[in-house]
Short mmCIF file of C-alpha atoms in Angstrom, two decimals:
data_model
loop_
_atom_site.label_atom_id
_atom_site.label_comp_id
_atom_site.label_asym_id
_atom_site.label_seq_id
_atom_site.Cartn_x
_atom_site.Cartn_y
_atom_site.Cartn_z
CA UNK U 1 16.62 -24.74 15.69
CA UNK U 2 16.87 -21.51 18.12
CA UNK U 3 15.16 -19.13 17.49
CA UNK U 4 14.41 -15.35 19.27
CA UNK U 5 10.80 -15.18 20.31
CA UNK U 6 9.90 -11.35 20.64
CA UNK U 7 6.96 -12.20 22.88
CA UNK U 8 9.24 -13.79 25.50
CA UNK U 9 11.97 -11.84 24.88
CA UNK U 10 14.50 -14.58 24.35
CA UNK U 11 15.74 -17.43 22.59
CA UNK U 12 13.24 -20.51 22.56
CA UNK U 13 13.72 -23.93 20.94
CA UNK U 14 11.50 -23.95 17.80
CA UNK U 15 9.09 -26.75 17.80
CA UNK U 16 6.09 -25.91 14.81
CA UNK U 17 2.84 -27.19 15.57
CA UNK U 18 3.15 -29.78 12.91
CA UNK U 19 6.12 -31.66 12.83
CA UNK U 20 6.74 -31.25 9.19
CA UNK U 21 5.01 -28.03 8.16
CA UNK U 22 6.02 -24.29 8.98
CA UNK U 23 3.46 -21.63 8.09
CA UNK U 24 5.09 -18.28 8.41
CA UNK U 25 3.21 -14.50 7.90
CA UNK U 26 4.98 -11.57 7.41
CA UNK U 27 3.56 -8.45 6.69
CA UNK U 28 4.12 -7.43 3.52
CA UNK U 29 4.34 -3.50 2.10
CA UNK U 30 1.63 -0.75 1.99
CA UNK U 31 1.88 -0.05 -2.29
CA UNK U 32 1.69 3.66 -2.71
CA UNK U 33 5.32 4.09 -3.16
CA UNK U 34 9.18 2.17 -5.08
CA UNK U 35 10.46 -0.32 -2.19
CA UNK U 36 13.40 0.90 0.17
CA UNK U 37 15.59 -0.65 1.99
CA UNK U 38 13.63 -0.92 5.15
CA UNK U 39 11.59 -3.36 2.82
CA UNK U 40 14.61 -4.99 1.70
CA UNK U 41 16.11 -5.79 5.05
CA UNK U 42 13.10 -7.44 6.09
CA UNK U 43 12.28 -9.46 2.98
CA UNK U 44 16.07 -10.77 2.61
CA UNK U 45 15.67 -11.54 7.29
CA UNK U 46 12.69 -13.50 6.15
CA UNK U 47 14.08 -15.47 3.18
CA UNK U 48 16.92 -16.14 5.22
CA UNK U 49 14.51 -17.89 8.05
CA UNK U 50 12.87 -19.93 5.13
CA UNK U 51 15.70 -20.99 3.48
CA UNK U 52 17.06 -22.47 6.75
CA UNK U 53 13.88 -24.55 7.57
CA UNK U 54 13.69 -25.50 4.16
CA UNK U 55 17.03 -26.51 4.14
CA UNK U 56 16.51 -28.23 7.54
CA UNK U 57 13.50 -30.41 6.13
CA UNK U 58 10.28 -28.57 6.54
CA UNK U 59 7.52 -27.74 4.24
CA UNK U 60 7.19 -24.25 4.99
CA UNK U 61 4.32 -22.37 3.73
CA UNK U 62 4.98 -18.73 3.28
CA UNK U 63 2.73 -15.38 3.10
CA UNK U 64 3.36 -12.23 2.27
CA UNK U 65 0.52 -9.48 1.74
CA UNK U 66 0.12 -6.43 -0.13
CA UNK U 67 -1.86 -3.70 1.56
CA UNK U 68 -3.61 -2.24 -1.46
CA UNK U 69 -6.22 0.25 0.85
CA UNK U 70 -4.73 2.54 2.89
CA UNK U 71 -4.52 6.63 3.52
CA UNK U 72 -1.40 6.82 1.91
CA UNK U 73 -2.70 5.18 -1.51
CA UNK U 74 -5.96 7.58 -1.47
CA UNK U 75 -3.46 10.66 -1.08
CA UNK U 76 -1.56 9.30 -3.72
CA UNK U 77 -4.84 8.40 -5.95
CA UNK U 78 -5.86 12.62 -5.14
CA UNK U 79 -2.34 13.79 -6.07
CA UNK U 80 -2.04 11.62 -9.44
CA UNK U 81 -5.29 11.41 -10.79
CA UNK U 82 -4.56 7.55 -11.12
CA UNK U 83 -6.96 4.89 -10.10
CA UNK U 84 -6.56 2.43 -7.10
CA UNK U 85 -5.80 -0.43 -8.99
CA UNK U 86 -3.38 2.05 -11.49
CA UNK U 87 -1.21 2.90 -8.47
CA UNK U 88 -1.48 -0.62 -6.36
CA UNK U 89 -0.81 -2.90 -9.41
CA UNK U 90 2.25 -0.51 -10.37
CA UNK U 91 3.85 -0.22 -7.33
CA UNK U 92 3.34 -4.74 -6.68
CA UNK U 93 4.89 -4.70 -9.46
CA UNK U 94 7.74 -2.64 -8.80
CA UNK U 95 8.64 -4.50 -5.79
CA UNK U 96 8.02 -7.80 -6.69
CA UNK U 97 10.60 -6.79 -9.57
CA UNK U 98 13.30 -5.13 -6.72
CA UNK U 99 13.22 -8.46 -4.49
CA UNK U 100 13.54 -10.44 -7.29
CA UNK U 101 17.16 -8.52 -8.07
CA UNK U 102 18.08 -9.29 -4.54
CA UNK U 103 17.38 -12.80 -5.03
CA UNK U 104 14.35 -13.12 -2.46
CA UNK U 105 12.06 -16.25 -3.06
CA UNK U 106 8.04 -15.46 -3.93
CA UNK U 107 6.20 -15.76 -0.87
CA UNK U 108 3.39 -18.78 -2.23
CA UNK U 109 0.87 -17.03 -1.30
CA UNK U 110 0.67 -13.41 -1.32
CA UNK U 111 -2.95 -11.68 -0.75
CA UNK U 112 -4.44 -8.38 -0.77
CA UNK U 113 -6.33 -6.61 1.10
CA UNK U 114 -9.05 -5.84 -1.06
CA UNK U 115 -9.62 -9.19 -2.40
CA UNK U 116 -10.06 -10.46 1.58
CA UNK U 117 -12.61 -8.23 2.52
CA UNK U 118 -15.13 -11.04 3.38
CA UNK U 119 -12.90 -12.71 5.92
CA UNK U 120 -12.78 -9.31 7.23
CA UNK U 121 -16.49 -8.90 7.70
CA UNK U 122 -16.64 -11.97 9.62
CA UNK U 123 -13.92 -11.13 12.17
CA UNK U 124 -15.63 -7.54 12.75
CA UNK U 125 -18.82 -9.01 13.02
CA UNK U 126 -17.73 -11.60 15.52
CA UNK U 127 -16.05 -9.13 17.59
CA UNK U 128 -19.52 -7.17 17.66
CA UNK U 129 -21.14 -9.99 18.82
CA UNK U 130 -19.47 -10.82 21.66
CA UNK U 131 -19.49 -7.13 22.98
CA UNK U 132 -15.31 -6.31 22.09
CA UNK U 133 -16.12 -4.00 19.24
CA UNK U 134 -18.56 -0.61 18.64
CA UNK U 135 -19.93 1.53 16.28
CA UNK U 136 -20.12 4.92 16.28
CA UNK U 137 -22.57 7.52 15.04
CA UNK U 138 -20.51 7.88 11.84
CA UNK U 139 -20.19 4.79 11.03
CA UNK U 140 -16.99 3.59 12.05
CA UNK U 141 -16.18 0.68 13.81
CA UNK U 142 -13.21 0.39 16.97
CA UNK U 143 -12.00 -2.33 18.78
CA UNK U 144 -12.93 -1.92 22.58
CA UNK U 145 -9.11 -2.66 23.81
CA UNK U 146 -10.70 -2.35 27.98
CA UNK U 147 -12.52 -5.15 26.89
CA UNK U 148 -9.49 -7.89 25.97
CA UNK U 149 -7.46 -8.74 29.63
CA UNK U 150 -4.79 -9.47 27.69
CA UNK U 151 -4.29 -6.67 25.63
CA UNK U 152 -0.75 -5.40 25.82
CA UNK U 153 0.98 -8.69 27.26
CA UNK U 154 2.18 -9.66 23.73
CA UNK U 155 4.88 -6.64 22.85
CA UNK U 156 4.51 -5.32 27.00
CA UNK U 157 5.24 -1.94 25.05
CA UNK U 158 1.64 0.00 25.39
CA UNK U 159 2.18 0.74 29.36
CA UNK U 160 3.92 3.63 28.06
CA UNK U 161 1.00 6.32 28.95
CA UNK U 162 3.07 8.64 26.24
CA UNK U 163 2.79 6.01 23.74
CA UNK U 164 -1.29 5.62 24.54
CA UNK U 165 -1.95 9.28 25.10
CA UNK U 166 -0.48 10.52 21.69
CA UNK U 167 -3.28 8.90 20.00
CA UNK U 168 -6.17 11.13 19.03
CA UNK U 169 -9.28 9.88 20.18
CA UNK U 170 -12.10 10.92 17.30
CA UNK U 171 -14.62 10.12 19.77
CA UNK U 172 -12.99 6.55 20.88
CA UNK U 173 -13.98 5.28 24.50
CA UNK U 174 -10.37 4.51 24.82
CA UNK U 175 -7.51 6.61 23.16
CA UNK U 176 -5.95 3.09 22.40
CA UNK U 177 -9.24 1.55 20.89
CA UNK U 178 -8.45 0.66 17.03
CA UNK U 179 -10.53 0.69 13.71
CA UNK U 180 -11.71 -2.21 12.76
CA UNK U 181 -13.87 -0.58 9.69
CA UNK U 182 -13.90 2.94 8.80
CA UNK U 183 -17.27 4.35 7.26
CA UNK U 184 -17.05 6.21 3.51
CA UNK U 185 -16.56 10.15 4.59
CA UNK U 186 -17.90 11.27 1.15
CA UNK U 187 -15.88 12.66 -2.10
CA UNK U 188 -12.07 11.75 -2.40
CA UNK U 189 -12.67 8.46 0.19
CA UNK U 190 -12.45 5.16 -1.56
CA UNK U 191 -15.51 3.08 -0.17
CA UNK U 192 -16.44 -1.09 -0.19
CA UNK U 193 -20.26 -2.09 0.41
CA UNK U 194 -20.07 -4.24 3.51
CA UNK U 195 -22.42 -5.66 6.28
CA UNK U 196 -22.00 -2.16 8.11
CA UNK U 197 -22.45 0.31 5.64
CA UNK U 198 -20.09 1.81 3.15
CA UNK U 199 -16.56 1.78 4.24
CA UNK U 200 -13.03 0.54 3.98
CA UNK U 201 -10.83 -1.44 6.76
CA UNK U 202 -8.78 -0.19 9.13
CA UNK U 203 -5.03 -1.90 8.85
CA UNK U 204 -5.20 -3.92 11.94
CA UNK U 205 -7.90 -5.77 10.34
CA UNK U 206 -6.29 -6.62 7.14
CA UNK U 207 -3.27 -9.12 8.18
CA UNK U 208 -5.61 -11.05 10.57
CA UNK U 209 -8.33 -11.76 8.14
CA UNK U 210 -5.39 -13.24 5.30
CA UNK U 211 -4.06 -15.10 7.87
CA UNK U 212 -7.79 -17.12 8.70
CA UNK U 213 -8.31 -17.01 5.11
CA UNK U 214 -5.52 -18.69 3.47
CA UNK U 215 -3.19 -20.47 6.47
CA UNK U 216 -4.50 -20.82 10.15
CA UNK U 217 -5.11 -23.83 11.98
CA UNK U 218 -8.00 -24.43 14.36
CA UNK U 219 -6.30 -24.87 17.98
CA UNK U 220 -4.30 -22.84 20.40
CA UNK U 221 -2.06 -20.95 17.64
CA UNK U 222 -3.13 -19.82 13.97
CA UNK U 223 0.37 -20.04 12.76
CA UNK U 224 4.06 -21.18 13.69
CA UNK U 225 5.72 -17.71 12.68
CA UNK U 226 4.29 -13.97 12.59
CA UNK U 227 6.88 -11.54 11.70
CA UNK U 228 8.00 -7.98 9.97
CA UNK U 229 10.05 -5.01 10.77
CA UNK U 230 10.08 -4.11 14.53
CA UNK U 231 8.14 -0.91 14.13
CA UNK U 232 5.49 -3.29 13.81
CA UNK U 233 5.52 -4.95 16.90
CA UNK U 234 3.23 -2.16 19.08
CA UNK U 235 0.50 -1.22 17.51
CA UNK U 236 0.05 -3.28 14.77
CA UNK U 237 1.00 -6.64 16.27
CA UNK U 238 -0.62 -6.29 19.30
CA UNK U 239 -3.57 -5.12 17.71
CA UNK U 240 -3.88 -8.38 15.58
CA UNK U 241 -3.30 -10.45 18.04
CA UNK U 242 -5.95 -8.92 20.40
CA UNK U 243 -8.85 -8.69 17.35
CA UNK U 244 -7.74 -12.80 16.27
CA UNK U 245 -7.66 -13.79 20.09
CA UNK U 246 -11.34 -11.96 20.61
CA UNK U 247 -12.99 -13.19 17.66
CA UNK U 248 -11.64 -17.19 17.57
CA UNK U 249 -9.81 -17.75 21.07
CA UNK U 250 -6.44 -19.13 21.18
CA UNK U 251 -3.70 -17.27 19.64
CA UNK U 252 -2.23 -15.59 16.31
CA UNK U 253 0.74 -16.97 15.92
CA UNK U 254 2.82 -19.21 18.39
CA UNK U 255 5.85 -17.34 17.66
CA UNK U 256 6.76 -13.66 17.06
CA UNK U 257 9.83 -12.25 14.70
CA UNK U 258 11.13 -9.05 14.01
CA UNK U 259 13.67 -7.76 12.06
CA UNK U 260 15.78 -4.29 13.32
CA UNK U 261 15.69 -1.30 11.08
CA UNK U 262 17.50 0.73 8.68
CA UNK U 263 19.70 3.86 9.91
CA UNK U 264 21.09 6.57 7.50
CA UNK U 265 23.08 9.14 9.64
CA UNK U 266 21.63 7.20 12.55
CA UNK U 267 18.11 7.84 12.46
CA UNK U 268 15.39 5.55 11.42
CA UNK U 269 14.27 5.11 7.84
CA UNK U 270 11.59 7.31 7.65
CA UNK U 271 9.89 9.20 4.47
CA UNK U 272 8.83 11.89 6.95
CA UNK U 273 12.69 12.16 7.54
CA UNK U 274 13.35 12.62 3.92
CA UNK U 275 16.77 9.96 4.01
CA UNK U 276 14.64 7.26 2.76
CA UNK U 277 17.20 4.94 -0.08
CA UNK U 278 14.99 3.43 -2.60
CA UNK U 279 16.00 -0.31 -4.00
CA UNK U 280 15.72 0.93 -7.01
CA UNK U 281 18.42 3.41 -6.85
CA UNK U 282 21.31 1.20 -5.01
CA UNK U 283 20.57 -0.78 -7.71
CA UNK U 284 21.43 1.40 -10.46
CA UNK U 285 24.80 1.05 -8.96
CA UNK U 286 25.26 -2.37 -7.59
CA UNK U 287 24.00 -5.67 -8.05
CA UNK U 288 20.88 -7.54 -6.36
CA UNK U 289 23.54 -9.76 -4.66
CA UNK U 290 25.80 -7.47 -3.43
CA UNK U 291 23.00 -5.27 -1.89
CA UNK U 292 21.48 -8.43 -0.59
CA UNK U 293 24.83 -9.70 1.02
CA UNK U 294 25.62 -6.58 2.64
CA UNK U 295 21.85 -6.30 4.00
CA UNK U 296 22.06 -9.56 5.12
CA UNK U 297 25.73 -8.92 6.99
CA UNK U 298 24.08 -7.85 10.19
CA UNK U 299 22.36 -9.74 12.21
CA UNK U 300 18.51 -9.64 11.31
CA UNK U 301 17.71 -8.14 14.38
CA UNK U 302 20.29 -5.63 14.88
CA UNK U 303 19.80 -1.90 13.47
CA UNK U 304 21.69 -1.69 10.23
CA UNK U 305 23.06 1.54 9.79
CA UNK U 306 23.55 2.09 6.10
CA UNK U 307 26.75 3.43 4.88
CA UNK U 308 28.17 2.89 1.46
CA UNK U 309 31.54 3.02 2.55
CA UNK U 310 30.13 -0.81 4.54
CA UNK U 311 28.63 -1.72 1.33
CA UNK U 312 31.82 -1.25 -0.89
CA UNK U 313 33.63 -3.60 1.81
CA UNK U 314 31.43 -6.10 2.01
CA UNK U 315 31.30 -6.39 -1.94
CA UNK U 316 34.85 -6.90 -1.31
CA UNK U 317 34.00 -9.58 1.10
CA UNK U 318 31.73 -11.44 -1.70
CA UNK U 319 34.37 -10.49 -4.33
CA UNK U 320 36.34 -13.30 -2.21
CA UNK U 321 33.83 -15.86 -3.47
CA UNK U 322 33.58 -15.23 -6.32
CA UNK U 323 37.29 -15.32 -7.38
CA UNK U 324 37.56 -18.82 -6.20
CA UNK U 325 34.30 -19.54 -8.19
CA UNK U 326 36.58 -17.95 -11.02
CA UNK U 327 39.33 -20.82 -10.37
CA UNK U 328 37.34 -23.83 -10.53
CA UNK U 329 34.98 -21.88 -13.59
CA UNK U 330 33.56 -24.84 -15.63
CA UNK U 331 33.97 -28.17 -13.17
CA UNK U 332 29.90 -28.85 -13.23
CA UNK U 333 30.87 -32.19 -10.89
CA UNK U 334 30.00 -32.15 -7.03
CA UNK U 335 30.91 -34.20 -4.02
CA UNK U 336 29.52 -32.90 -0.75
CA UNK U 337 31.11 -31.77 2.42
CA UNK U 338 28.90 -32.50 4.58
CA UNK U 339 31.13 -31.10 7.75
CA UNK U 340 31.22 -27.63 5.75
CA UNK U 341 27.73 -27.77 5.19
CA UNK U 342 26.61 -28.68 9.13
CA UNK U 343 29.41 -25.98 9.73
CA UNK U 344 27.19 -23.56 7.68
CA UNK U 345 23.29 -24.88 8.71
CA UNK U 346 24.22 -25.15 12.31
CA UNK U 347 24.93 -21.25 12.61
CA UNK U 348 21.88 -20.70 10.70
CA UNK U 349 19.98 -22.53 13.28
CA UNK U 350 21.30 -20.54 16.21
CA UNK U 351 18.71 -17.39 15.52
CA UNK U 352 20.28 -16.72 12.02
CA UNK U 353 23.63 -16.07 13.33
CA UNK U 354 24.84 -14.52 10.16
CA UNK U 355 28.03 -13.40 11.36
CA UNK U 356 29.37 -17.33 12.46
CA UNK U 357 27.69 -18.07 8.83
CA UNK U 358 30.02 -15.58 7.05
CA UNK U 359 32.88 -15.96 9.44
CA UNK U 360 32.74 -20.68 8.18
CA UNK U 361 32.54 -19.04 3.98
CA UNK U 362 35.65 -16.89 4.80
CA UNK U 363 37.35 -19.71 6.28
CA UNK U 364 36.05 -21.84 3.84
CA UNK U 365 37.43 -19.73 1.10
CA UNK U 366 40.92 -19.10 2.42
CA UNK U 367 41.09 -22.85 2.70
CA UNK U 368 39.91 -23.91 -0.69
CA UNK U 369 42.53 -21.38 -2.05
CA UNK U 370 45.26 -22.26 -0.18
CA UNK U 371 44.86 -26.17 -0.99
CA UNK U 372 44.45 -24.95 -4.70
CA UNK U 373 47.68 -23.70 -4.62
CA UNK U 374 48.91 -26.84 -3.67
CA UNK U 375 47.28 -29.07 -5.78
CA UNK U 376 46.03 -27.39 -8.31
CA UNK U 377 44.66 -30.25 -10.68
CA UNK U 378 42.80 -31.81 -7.57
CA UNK U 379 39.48 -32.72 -8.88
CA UNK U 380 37.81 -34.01 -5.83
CA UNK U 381 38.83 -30.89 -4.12
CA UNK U 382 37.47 -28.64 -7.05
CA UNK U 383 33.92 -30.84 -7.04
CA UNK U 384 34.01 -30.03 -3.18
CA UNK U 385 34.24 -26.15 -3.89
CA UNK U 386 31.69 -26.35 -6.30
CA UNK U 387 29.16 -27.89 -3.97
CA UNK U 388 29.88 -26.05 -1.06
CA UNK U 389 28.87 -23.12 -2.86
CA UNK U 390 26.00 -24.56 -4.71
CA UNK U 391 24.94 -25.02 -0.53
CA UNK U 392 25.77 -21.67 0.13
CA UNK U 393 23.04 -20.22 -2.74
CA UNK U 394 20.58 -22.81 -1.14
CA UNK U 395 20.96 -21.45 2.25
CA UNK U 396 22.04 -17.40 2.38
CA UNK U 397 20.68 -16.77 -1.76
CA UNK U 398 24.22 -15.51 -2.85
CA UNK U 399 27.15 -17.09 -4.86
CA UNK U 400 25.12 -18.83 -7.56
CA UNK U 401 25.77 -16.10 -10.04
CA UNK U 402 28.03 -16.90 -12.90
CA UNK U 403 31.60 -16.08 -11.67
CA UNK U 404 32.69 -13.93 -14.10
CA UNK U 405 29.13 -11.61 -14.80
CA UNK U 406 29.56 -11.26 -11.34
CA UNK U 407 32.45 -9.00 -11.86
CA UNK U 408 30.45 -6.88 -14.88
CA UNK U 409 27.65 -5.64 -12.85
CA UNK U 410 27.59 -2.04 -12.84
CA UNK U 411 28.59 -1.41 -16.31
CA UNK U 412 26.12 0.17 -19.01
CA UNK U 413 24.82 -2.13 -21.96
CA UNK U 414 26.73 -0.07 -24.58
CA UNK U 415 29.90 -0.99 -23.35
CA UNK U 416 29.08 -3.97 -22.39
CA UNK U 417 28.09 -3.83 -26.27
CA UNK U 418 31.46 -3.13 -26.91
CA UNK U 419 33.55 -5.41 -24.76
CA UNK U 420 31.30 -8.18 -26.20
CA UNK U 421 32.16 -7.04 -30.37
CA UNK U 422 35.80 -6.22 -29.28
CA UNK U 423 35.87 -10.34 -27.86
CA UNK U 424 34.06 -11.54 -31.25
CA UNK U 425 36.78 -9.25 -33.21
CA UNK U 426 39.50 -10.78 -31.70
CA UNK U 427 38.18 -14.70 -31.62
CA UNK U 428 37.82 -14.42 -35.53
CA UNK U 429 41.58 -12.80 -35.22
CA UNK U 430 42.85 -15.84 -33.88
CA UNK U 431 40.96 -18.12 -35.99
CA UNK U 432 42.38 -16.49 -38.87
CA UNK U 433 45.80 -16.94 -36.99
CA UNK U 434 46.28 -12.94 -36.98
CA UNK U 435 47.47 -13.19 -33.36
CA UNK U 436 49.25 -9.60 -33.76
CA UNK U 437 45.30 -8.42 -34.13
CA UNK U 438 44.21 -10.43 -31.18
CA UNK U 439 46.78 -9.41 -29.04
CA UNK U 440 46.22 -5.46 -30.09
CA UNK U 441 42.61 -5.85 -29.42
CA UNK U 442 43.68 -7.82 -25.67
CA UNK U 443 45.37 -4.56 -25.18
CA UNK U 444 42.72 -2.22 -25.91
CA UNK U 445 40.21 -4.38 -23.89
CA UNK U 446 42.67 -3.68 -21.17
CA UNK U 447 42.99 -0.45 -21.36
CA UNK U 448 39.08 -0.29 -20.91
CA UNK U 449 40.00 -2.24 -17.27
CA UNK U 450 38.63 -5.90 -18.59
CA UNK U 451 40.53 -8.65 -18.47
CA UNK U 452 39.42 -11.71 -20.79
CA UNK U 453 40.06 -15.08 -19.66
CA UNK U 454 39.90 -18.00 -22.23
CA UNK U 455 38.18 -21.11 -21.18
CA UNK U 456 36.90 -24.31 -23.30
CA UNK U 457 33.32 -22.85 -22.82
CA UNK U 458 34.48 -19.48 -25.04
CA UNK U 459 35.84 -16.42 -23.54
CA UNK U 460 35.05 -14.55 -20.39
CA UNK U 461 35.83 -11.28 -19.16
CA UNK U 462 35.31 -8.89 -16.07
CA UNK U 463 35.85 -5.44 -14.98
CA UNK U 464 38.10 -4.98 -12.23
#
């Protein structure tokens, strides 16, 4: 597999530092707020990565944090009333319910900050000892970045002076020095006893100590795989990898990942910017899947400039799928085809390359539909179409819905209600051999814009 290392700044054969094993990091969201699709397009880059190795043959171990301490969660604790673990535990929640709906797999481990704050202590308290960190009258603790020769050679982005400068220095020897631990600055602050008074981390901190605590090997690299958005890359990154490097030699992580953002209008994502999409909301509109195809459409580290216009095509795109799920609907026999599926996995192993992924499904599809035409009651050719996209789920996490409640998403549980007593109506109808009923209440369905299909598993219907 190929993958982009951000660190070099090019592709690199992947080789993990076990044969068999992956261990992959990404940073995971601060929880003060409903996910958005910035959060989205990173979780659904990263599942994508982990499907293909698993796919491929490795165990991969996978991590995914919550930062429950930050600024943002205090402000939000001052403006609410609501307690730390009120607003943290609501807001995990709410995400881990959002990448659910977009069919993103549980990370196995997934740590918070607050419940790592001994592995934290040691790492600070290393870094004091050999001379790269100081404390400050008040309390808090910084990360002595004049110290560390090789700070900056991992994202090569801090010999921007602008970039340096901007940073206030609160009595810092270095405007680039970073908190390591911040001291308790009285009412309204939410404080942890610790070795060096009361306090809370700074972020930097955080992702290093889960990774020691829970997945790091003893050698030259912690991990196989760090990665997140690419906002993250300079400071955060680079500040990781400079406080890991300091306090345990070697390195963080032998490989570096980062997905591009999301544009509305062309800007970044932002809050600040007031254009921010929440998950929740697309989803009020359009399924998990369809969100998650047409996130995953671009190439993970391209900018993705959302547009619903884009979104409505590429439904149209998955539509295509699904329709020729809808003519094989009930063959449960498979026979693999294996050249579609090396097709598939070998684009996937070229950096993710979504686009020569999506470009072997439409082929794939016009194919299977054309050769239906022809041969209609060809089962071998039916059991093919049914594993190949069985293999598609595996890999990319779409087409394993059920073909024909893929085509009722967006439609409110009363009518749904409806549709589903209208259906009952008309089976006893035809039971009772009043097929004048049934075919009035086939009529009224339509006239509602759902078609019914019957099928020896009952009757389905869908929206169109």
């Amino acid at each position: 597999m190929v993958i982009y290392d951000s660190h070099k700044r090019e592709k690199v054969e992947f080789k993990p530092i076990k044969n068999d094993e992956v261990r992959i990091y990404v940073c995971g969201p601060t929880v003060y707020d409903d996910a958005h699709l910035g959060h989205a397009r990173s979780s659904i880059s990263f599942d994508l990565l982990r499907r293909t190795l698993e796919v491929i043959g490795y165990k991969v171990i996978f991590v995914k944090n919550f930062t429950d301490i930050d600024d943002k969660i205090i402000n939000k604790m001052n403006s609410t009333g609501k307690s730390l673990k009120e607003i943290t535990e609501y807001y995990i929640d709410s995400y881990l319910r959002d990448m659910e709906a977009l069919n993103v797999k549980r990370a196995d481990i997934e740590p918070k900050a607050t419940e790592s704050l001994d592995a934290m202590f040691d790492i600070i308290q290393k870094l004091l000892d050999k001379g790269y960190a100081y404390k400050l009258e008040n309390g808090d603790i910084y990360f002595d970045v004049s110290k560390d020769e090789e700070y900056c050679k991992l994202s090569n982005k801090c010999q921007d002076d602008e970039v340096v400068h901007r940073v206030e220095t609160h009595g810092k020897r270095n405007p680039a020095d970073f908190a390591l631990w911040k001291a308790c600055k009285g009412e309204g602050d939410v404080c942890f006893d610790s070795p060096f008074g009361k306090g809370r981390p700074g972020w930097h901190i955080e992702c290093s100590a889960m990774i020691k605590k829970h997945i790091a090997y003893d050698g030259e690299y912690e991990i196989d795989i760090h990665g997140g958005g690419a906002d993250l890359f300079f400071p955060h990154h680079e500040n990781e990898e400079a406080q890991s490097h300091c306090a345990y030699g070697g390195h963080l992580a032998k490989y570096w990942m980062h997905n591009g953002f999301v544009q509305i209008n062309g800007e970044k994502m932002s809050k600040s910017l007031g254009n921010s999409f929440f998950v929740k909301d697309a989803l009020k509109y359009y399924s998990g899947e369809v969100l998650r195809f047409y996130l995953m459409s671009t190439h993970y580290r391209a900018p993705l400039n959302f547009s619903e216009e884009d979104l409505i095509a590429s439904k149209k795109r998955l539509d295509k799928l699904y329709r020729l799920k809808k003519r094989i609907y009930g063959v449960t026999k498979k026979q693999k085809d294996k050249e579609f599926e090396n097709k598939l996995l070998e684009a996937m192993k070229d950096d993710l390359n979504i686009s020569k992924a999506l470009a072997a499904i439409d082929e794939f599809v016009r194919e299977a539909n054309e050769n239906l035409d022809k041969n209609p009651k060809d089962k071998v050719l039916k059991q093919k179409i049914v594993s190949n996209i069985e293999f598609i789920d595996k890999l990319l996490g779409v087409g394993g819905s059920d073909a024909f409640e893929y085509f009722q998403s967006g439609i409110d549980e009363e009518t749904k209600r409806k549709i589903e007593e209208l259906i009952q109506k008309r089976s006893a109808a035809k039971k009772e051999k009043d097929f004048s009923l049934a075919d009035k209440i086939r009529d009224e369905l339509k006239t509602m814009g759902v078609v019914i299909q019957d099928t020896p598993n009952g009757t389905v219907w869908e929206k169109i």
